[in-house]
């Protein structure tokens, strides 16, 4: 079983790490063997070469075979096999170095254990460095995966536009063209302005609150042509709120206003008051509850969509306050410079 985040041995970066390690350690080993044996350096070179090859092979087996095994459900197999590997490496260590250095080869149990320990000291640091590198690579891979997943989810959420929006407003425009061409021209200009906003911020995760407020004004203009004075829109903006420095998810106000009209009745004699309140930390859309006589079928996907987008982008939620006579939704506004997908 191979752990998906652990890459195969000897990738380009692995080779660089191993090469850099031996570039530093091999000269030190050469000097040590020359001092221990009294030989010339050229006679010691084969010993150093064997050390490099044997230690590198041992580290490759540990990192490629045993590390994924220890991180899997079969960790007990790795634990059982590791002592065997260490003893085999200790025996091989004694055979090779005894042959190269002319020492007597003693393969007794005690000597093999000591050989395994001596060999482990030689390759231990490289194994630790390479394991640490694999861990860092795995964390980076997980982070990139989460970011890609977040971006994919955001794209999917942005794609969930109301299919009736264009249809309803084109019907209004058709009626105006027939009865009031001058007003139809103004309506078309506002409609085009609204769609310029949608196109401009189609791929954006956030938009300045000032732009969002301008967008909703265009949207409210279109709504008044559909519903007359049945709905009364009011703004309450805190003077200290720096609208250009505050960010929200594009289309937040459109969705909240649309939900209010979709589920609540209004008439010109008793219009439904929809209040848009802005502070330095939050944006709230509130209104009295006045359910329509014919209930509107709704799956609640609009608010769920908005809630999920704020969670993905800012790791914070939206607040819904409701009672039999009142309904309000509050979303956070985020200062410029504090944005980015939360992973």
Tab-separated table of C-alpha atoms in Angstrom:
chain	number	residue	atom	x	y	z
A	1	UNK	CA	0.000	0.000	0.000
A	2	UNK	CA	1.406	3.395	-0.998
A	3	UNK	CA	0.387	6.574	0.749
A	4	UNK	CA	-0.859	8.993	-1.902
A	5	UNK	CA	1.141	11.934	-0.535
A	6	UNK	CA	4.512	10.089	-0.550
A	7	UNK	CA	6.248	10.398	-3.890
A	8	UNK	CA	8.544	7.806	-5.408
A	9	UNK	CA	12.180	7.674	-4.425
A	10	UNK	CA	14.716	9.693	-6.404
A	11	UNK	CA	12.575	12.580	-7.602
A	12	UNK	CA	14.548	15.610	-8.686
A	13	UNK	CA	14.399	17.280	-5.292
A	14	UNK	CA	15.302	14.006	-3.531
A	15	UNK	CA	18.421	13.704	-5.682
A	16	UNK	CA	19.413	17.267	-4.852
A	17	UNK	CA	19.017	16.634	-1.125
A	18	UNK	CA	20.996	13.371	-1.223
A	19	UNK	CA	23.660	14.903	-3.449
A	20	UNK	CA	23.989	17.947	-1.213
A	21	UNK	CA	24.201	15.752	1.885
A	22	UNK	CA	27.035	13.619	0.509
A	23	UNK	CA	28.848	16.638	-0.896
A	24	UNK	CA	29.229	17.780	2.704
A	25	UNK	CA	29.569	14.442	4.511
A	26	UNK	CA	31.750	12.428	2.079
A	27	UNK	CA	34.862	14.639	2.483
A	28	UNK	CA	34.483	14.367	6.262
A	29	UNK	CA	34.299	10.543	6.008
A	30	UNK	CA	37.352	10.532	3.753
A	31	UNK	CA	39.403	12.454	6.306
A	32	UNK	CA	38.127	10.228	9.111
A	33	UNK	CA	39.090	6.990	7.315
A	34	UNK	CA	42.525	8.384	6.410
A	35	UNK	CA	43.098	9.251	10.067
A	36	UNK	CA	41.841	5.830	11.281
A	37	UNK	CA	43.773	3.675	8.798
A	38	UNK	CA	46.832	5.785	8.045
A	39	UNK	CA	46.317	5.047	4.362
A	40	UNK	CA	46.591	7.486	1.504
A	41	UNK	CA	43.336	9.088	0.477
A	42	UNK	CA	43.178	7.214	-2.864
A	43	UNK	CA	43.194	3.862	-1.016
A	44	UNK	CA	40.337	5.051	1.193
A	45	UNK	CA	38.170	6.272	-1.691
A	46	UNK	CA	36.569	2.827	-2.332
A	47	UNK	CA	35.584	2.647	1.334
A	48	UNK	CA	33.939	6.054	1.148
A	49	UNK	CA	32.198	5.098	-2.114
A	50	UNK	CA	30.806	1.923	-0.540
A	51	UNK	CA	29.605	3.930	2.465
A	52	UNK	CA	27.797	6.373	0.222
A	53	UNK	CA	26.138	3.602	-1.817
A	54	UNK	CA	25.213	1.419	1.169
A	55	UNK	CA	23.841	4.285	3.254
A	56	UNK	CA	21.883	5.731	0.323
A	57	UNK	CA	20.379	2.317	-0.471
A	58	UNK	CA	19.397	1.840	3.171
A	59	UNK	CA	17.741	5.256	3.332
A	60	UNK	CA	15.894	4.540	0.059
A	61	UNK	CA	14.446	1.337	1.511
A	62	UNK	CA	13.438	3.036	4.757
A	63	UNK	CA	11.787	6.049	3.119
A	64	UNK	CA	10.211	4.284	0.154
A	65	UNK	CA	9.180	1.030	1.786
A	66	UNK	CA	8.967	1.438	5.542
A	67	UNK	CA	7.754	5.039	5.907
A	68	UNK	CA	4.510	4.438	3.912
A	69	UNK	CA	4.087	1.145	5.792
A	70	UNK	CA	4.339	2.834	9.179
A	71	UNK	CA	1.780	5.443	8.077
A	72	UNK	CA	-0.703	2.806	6.898
A	73	UNK	CA	-2.970	0.384	8.705
A	74	UNK	CA	-0.265	-2.258	8.318
A	75	UNK	CA	2.203	-0.406	10.527
A	76	UNK	CA	2.701	-3.572	12.580
A	77	UNK	CA	4.237	-5.275	9.529
A	78	UNK	CA	6.793	-2.517	9.273
A	79	UNK	CA	7.536	-2.817	12.964
A	80	UNK	CA	8.102	-6.565	12.609
A	81	UNK	CA	10.279	-6.277	9.488
A	82	UNK	CA	12.482	-3.404	10.630
A	83	UNK	CA	14.679	-5.422	13.063
A	84	UNK	CA	15.339	-7.967	10.302
A	85	UNK	CA	16.412	-5.190	7.933
A	86	UNK	CA	18.680	-3.637	10.539
A	87	UNK	CA	20.393	-6.963	11.320
A	88	UNK	CA	20.873	-7.733	7.612
A	89	UNK	CA	22.352	-4.287	7.060
A	90	UNK	CA	24.650	-4.786	10.052
A	91	UNK	CA	25.935	-8.096	8.663
A	92	UNK	CA	26.458	-6.577	5.197
A	93	UNK	CA	28.253	-3.647	6.824
A	94	UNK	CA	30.704	-6.018	8.566
A	95	UNK	CA	31.329	-8.050	5.413
A	96	UNK	CA	32.007	-5.071	3.150
A	97	UNK	CA	34.156	-3.093	5.556
A	98	UNK	CA	36.042	-6.172	6.700
A	99	UNK	CA	36.879	-6.997	3.092
A	100	UNK	CA	37.862	-3.439	2.140
A	101	UNK	CA	39.838	-2.619	5.262
A	102	UNK	CA	41.376	-6.035	5.762
A	103	UNK	CA	39.786	-6.562	9.178
A	104	UNK	CA	38.805	-9.943	10.510
A	105	UNK	CA	35.170	-10.634	9.695
A	106	UNK	CA	33.201	-11.607	12.793
A	107	UNK	CA	29.528	-12.387	12.143
A	108	UNK	CA	28.618	-13.319	15.693
A	109	UNK	CA	25.312	-12.035	17.037
A	110	UNK	CA	26.891	-9.332	19.175
A	111	UNK	CA	29.088	-8.067	16.350
A	112	UNK	CA	26.155	-7.935	13.933
A	113	UNK	CA	24.160	-5.835	16.416
A	114	UNK	CA	27.121	-3.487	16.868
A	115	UNK	CA	27.526	-3.316	13.106
A	116	UNK	CA	23.846	-2.445	12.697
A	117	UNK	CA	24.183	0.324	15.278
A	118	UNK	CA	27.337	1.715	13.633
A	119	UNK	CA	25.689	1.618	10.219
A	120	UNK	CA	22.538	3.315	11.570
A	121	UNK	CA	24.662	6.172	12.910
A	122	UNK	CA	26.084	6.615	9.433
A	123	UNK	CA	22.787	6.872	7.524
A	124	UNK	CA	20.529	8.147	10.328
A	125	UNK	CA	20.903	11.857	9.616
A	126	UNK	CA	20.194	11.434	5.909
A	127	UNK	CA	17.093	9.384	6.699
A	128	UNK	CA	15.847	12.081	9.083
A	129	UNK	CA	16.460	14.839	6.522
A	130	UNK	CA	14.715	12.980	3.712
A	131	UNK	CA	11.773	12.005	5.933
A	132	UNK	CA	11.385	15.626	7.010
A	133	UNK	CA	11.444	16.714	3.383
A	134	UNK	CA	8.732	14.172	2.518
A	135	UNK	CA	6.599	15.460	5.375
A	136	UNK	CA	6.917	19.064	4.196
A	137	UNK	CA	6.106	18.011	0.617
A	138	UNK	CA	3.050	16.143	1.849
A	139	UNK	CA	1.813	19.189	3.747
A	140	UNK	CA	2.278	21.378	0.670
A	141	UNK	CA	0.395	18.836	-1.446
A	142	UNK	CA	-2.485	18.751	1.020
A	143	UNK	CA	-2.588	22.548	1.096
A	144	UNK	CA	-2.681	22.789	-2.689
A	145	UNK	CA	-5.384	20.125	-2.810
A	146	UNK	CA	-7.517	22.019	-0.305
A	147	UNK	CA	-7.030	25.279	-2.197
A	148	UNK	CA	-7.994	23.633	-5.492
A	149	UNK	CA	-11.053	22.089	-3.860
A	150	UNK	CA	-12.052	25.441	-2.364
A	151	UNK	CA	-11.661	27.222	-5.694
A	152	UNK	CA	-13.682	24.510	-7.422
A	153	UNK	CA	-16.473	24.801	-4.858
A	154	UNK	CA	-16.514	28.575	-5.242
A	155	UNK	CA	-16.789	28.287	-9.031
A	156	UNK	CA	-19.705	25.896	-8.640
A	157	UNK	CA	-21.443	28.222	-6.211
A	158	UNK	CA	-20.983	31.231	-8.495
A	159	UNK	CA	-22.596	29.258	-11.313
A	160	UNK	CA	-25.851	28.920	-9.372
A	161	UNK	CA	-27.478	32.071	-10.805
A	162	UNK	CA	-31.223	32.589	-10.789
A	163	UNK	CA	-32.376	31.438	-14.261
A	164	UNK	CA	-35.504	33.636	-14.006
A	165	UNK	CA	-33.611	36.890	-13.562
A	166	UNK	CA	-32.965	37.567	-17.256
A	167	UNK	CA	-36.387	36.286	-18.335
A	168	UNK	CA	-38.365	38.503	-15.928
A	169	UNK	CA	-36.535	41.689	-16.845
A	170	UNK	CA	-36.743	41.078	-20.562
A	171	UNK	CA	-40.505	40.755	-20.158
A	172	UNK	CA	-40.594	44.124	-18.376
A	173	UNK	CA	-38.465	45.667	-21.131
A	174	UNK	CA	-40.792	44.316	-23.809
A	175	UNK	CA	-43.781	45.931	-22.098
A	176	UNK	CA	-41.988	49.288	-21.756
A	177	UNK	CA	-40.975	49.309	-25.419
A	178	UNK	CA	-44.642	48.980	-26.353
A	179	UNK	CA	-46.014	51.609	-23.960
A	180	UNK	CA	-43.154	53.963	-22.959
A	181	UNK	CA	-40.146	53.936	-25.336
A	182	UNK	CA	-38.315	56.681	-23.385
A	183	UNK	CA	-38.547	54.758	-20.125
A	184	UNK	CA	-37.600	51.588	-21.985
A	185	UNK	CA	-34.363	53.304	-23.020
A	186	UNK	CA	-33.584	54.179	-19.375
A	187	UNK	CA	-34.510	50.672	-18.269
A	188	UNK	CA	-32.181	49.199	-20.869
A	189	UNK	CA	-29.329	51.435	-19.703
A	190	UNK	CA	-29.837	50.329	-16.106
A	191	UNK	CA	-30.131	46.721	-17.165
A	192	UNK	CA	-26.884	46.984	-19.146
A	193	UNK	CA	-25.158	48.630	-16.179
A	194	UNK	CA	-26.240	45.760	-13.958
A	195	UNK	CA	-24.920	43.186	-16.377
A	196	UNK	CA	-21.630	45.044	-16.731
A	197	UNK	CA	-21.253	44.555	-12.986
A	198	UNK	CA	-22.024	40.835	-13.303
A	199	UNK	CA	-19.510	40.399	-16.121
A	200	UNK	CA	-16.852	42.504	-14.409
A	201	UNK	CA	-16.998	40.525	-11.181
A	202	UNK	CA	-17.908	37.157	-12.659
A	203	UNK	CA	-14.560	35.602	-11.749
A	204	UNK	CA	-13.979	37.632	-8.578
A	205	UNK	CA	-14.501	36.294	-5.077
A	206	UNK	CA	-15.080	39.675	-3.455
A	207	UNK	CA	-16.209	43.171	-4.437
A	208	UNK	CA	-15.952	46.571	-2.697
A	209	UNK	CA	-19.076	47.297	-0.674
A	210	UNK	CA	-19.476	50.613	-2.505
A	211	UNK	CA	-19.763	48.712	-5.813
A	212	UNK	CA	-22.203	46.227	-4.300
A	213	UNK	CA	-24.437	49.066	-3.069
A	214	UNK	CA	-24.362	50.710	-6.504
A	215	UNK	CA	-25.253	47.373	-8.067
A	216	UNK	CA	-28.247	46.861	-5.791
A	217	UNK	CA	-29.531	50.343	-6.647
A	218	UNK	CA	-29.660	49.307	-10.297
A	219	UNK	CA	-31.364	46.093	-9.254
A	220	UNK	CA	-33.940	47.967	-7.140
A	221	UNK	CA	-34.697	50.218	-10.112
A	222	UNK	CA	-35.561	47.126	-12.150
A	223	UNK	CA	-37.674	45.747	-9.308
A	224	UNK	CA	-39.744	48.931	-9.069
A	225	UNK	CA	-40.693	48.510	-12.707
A	226	UNK	CA	-41.910	45.001	-11.953
A	227	UNK	CA	-43.689	45.671	-8.631
A	228	UNK	CA	-44.347	49.409	-8.558
A	229	UNK	CA	-44.394	50.836	-5.007
A	230	UNK	CA	-45.253	47.511	-3.363
A	231	UNK	CA	-41.779	47.382	-1.814
A	232	UNK	CA	-40.042	50.266	-0.073
A	233	UNK	CA	-36.225	50.132	0.100
A	234	UNK	CA	-34.290	52.074	2.710
A	235	UNK	CA	-30.565	52.412	3.392
A	236	UNK	CA	-28.969	52.994	6.797
A	237	UNK	CA	-25.223	53.467	6.401
A	238	UNK	CA	-22.946	54.227	9.348
A	239	UNK	CA	-21.015	57.424	8.472
A	240	UNK	CA	-17.712	55.909	9.625
A	241	UNK	CA	-18.016	52.893	7.308
A	242	UNK	CA	-15.373	53.200	4.580
A	243	UNK	CA	-17.326	51.532	1.812
A	244	UNK	CA	-14.463	51.288	-0.675
A	245	UNK	CA	-12.249	49.584	1.914
A	246	UNK	CA	-14.835	46.941	2.842
A	247	UNK	CA	-15.442	43.793	0.813
A	248	UNK	CA	-18.378	41.428	0.381
A	249	UNK	CA	-19.207	38.494	-1.865
A	250	UNK	CA	-20.565	39.787	-5.223
A	251	UNK	CA	-24.342	39.583	-5.481
A	252	UNK	CA	-24.915	39.389	-1.715
A	253	UNK	CA	-27.459	42.219	-1.646
A	254	UNK	CA	-29.209	41.060	-4.802
A	255	UNK	CA	-29.763	37.616	-3.287
A	256	UNK	CA	-31.024	38.959	0.054
A	257	UNK	CA	-33.343	41.509	-1.547
A	258	UNK	CA	-34.591	38.922	-4.020
A	259	UNK	CA	-35.356	36.491	-1.176
A	260	UNK	CA	-37.309	39.162	0.678
A	261	UNK	CA	-39.512	39.859	-2.342
A	262	UNK	CA	-39.839	36.215	-3.284
A	263	UNK	CA	-41.314	35.167	0.072
A	264	UNK	CA	-43.131	38.312	1.252
A	265	UNK	CA	-46.106	40.170	-0.094
A	266	UNK	CA	-46.228	43.914	-0.602
A	267	UNK	CA	-48.771	46.336	-2.002
A	268	UNK	CA	-48.763	50.015	-2.858
A	269	UNK	CA	-51.097	50.937	0.013
A	270	UNK	CA	-49.011	49.030	2.544
A	271	UNK	CA	-45.550	48.500	1.070
A	272	UNK	CA	-43.123	46.035	2.592
A	273	UNK	CA	-40.188	47.984	4.016
A	274	UNK	CA	-36.832	46.349	3.247
A	275	UNK	CA	-33.939	47.929	5.125
A	276	UNK	CA	-30.302	47.663	4.077
A	277	UNK	CA	-28.095	48.548	7.063
A	278	UNK	CA	-24.315	48.931	6.757
A	279	UNK	CA	-21.726	49.201	9.534
A	280	UNK	CA	-17.951	48.862	9.532
A	281	UNK	CA	-18.225	45.149	10.317
A	282	UNK	CA	-21.511	43.869	8.902
A	283	UNK	CA	-24.213	44.222	6.288
A	284	UNK	CA	-27.827	43.482	7.251
A	285	UNK	CA	-30.982	43.159	5.181
A	286	UNK	CA	-34.142	43.084	7.303
A	287	UNK	CA	-37.894	43.303	6.781
A	288	UNK	CA	-41.207	42.415	8.432
A	289	UNK	CA	-42.474	38.931	7.730
A	290	UNK	CA	-45.517	39.043	5.491
A	291	UNK	CA	-45.793	35.620	3.801
A	292	UNK	CA	-47.524	35.532	0.453
A	293	UNK	CA	-50.952	33.916	0.354
A	294	UNK	CA	-49.623	31.330	-2.061
A	295	UNK	CA	-46.514	29.855	-0.511
A	296	UNK	CA	-43.446	30.022	-2.735
A	297	UNK	CA	-41.690	26.708	-3.120
A	298	UNK	CA	-38.108	27.090	-1.999
A	299	UNK	CA	-35.244	24.723	-1.233
A	300	UNK	CA	-33.306	27.402	0.621
A	301	UNK	CA	-30.425	27.098	-1.836
A	302	UNK	CA	-29.900	30.864	-2.064
A	303	UNK	CA	-28.965	31.368	1.574
A	304	UNK	CA	-27.113	28.050	1.638
A	305	UNK	CA	-25.096	29.191	-1.354
A	306	UNK	CA	-24.254	32.494	0.315
A	307	UNK	CA	-23.434	30.824	3.635
A	308	UNK	CA	-21.069	28.388	1.945
A	309	UNK	CA	-19.256	31.093	-0.013
A	310	UNK	CA	-18.586	33.118	3.132
A	311	UNK	CA	-17.402	29.986	4.899
A	312	UNK	CA	-14.992	29.083	2.110
A	313	UNK	CA	-13.639	32.589	1.664
A	314	UNK	CA	-13.518	33.984	5.180
A	315	UNK	CA	-14.094	31.047	7.567
A	316	UNK	CA	-17.093	32.859	9.001
A	317	UNK	CA	-20.815	32.430	8.669
A	318	UNK	CA	-23.888	34.534	8.074
A	319	UNK	CA	-26.475	35.135	10.791
A	320	UNK	CA	-30.194	34.669	10.298
A	321	UNK	CA	-32.533	36.234	12.872
A	322	UNK	CA	-36.220	35.509	12.556
A	323	UNK	CA	-39.469	35.574	14.452
A	324	UNK	CA	-43.130	35.319	13.406
A	325	UNK	CA	-43.071	39.023	12.500
A	326	UNK	CA	-39.475	39.786	11.545
A	327	UNK	CA	-36.664	38.419	9.366
A	328	UNK	CA	-33.061	39.601	9.002
A	329	UNK	CA	-29.852	38.288	7.498
A	330	UNK	CA	-26.464	39.663	8.537
A	331	UNK	CA	-23.267	38.974	6.613
A	332	UNK	CA	-19.763	40.079	7.585
A	333	UNK	CA	-17.870	42.729	5.671
A	334	UNK	CA	-14.151	42.170	5.378
A	335	UNK	CA	-11.484	44.904	5.390
A	336	UNK	CA	-9.396	45.172	2.247
A	337	UNK	CA	-6.300	42.971	2.505
A	338	UNK	CA	-7.880	40.280	4.669
A	339	UNK	CA	-9.268	38.074	1.908
A	340	UNK	CA	-8.407	34.692	0.429
A	341	UNK	CA	-9.840	31.208	0.498
A	342	UNK	CA	-9.812	29.607	3.894
A	343	UNK	CA	-8.196	26.246	3.871
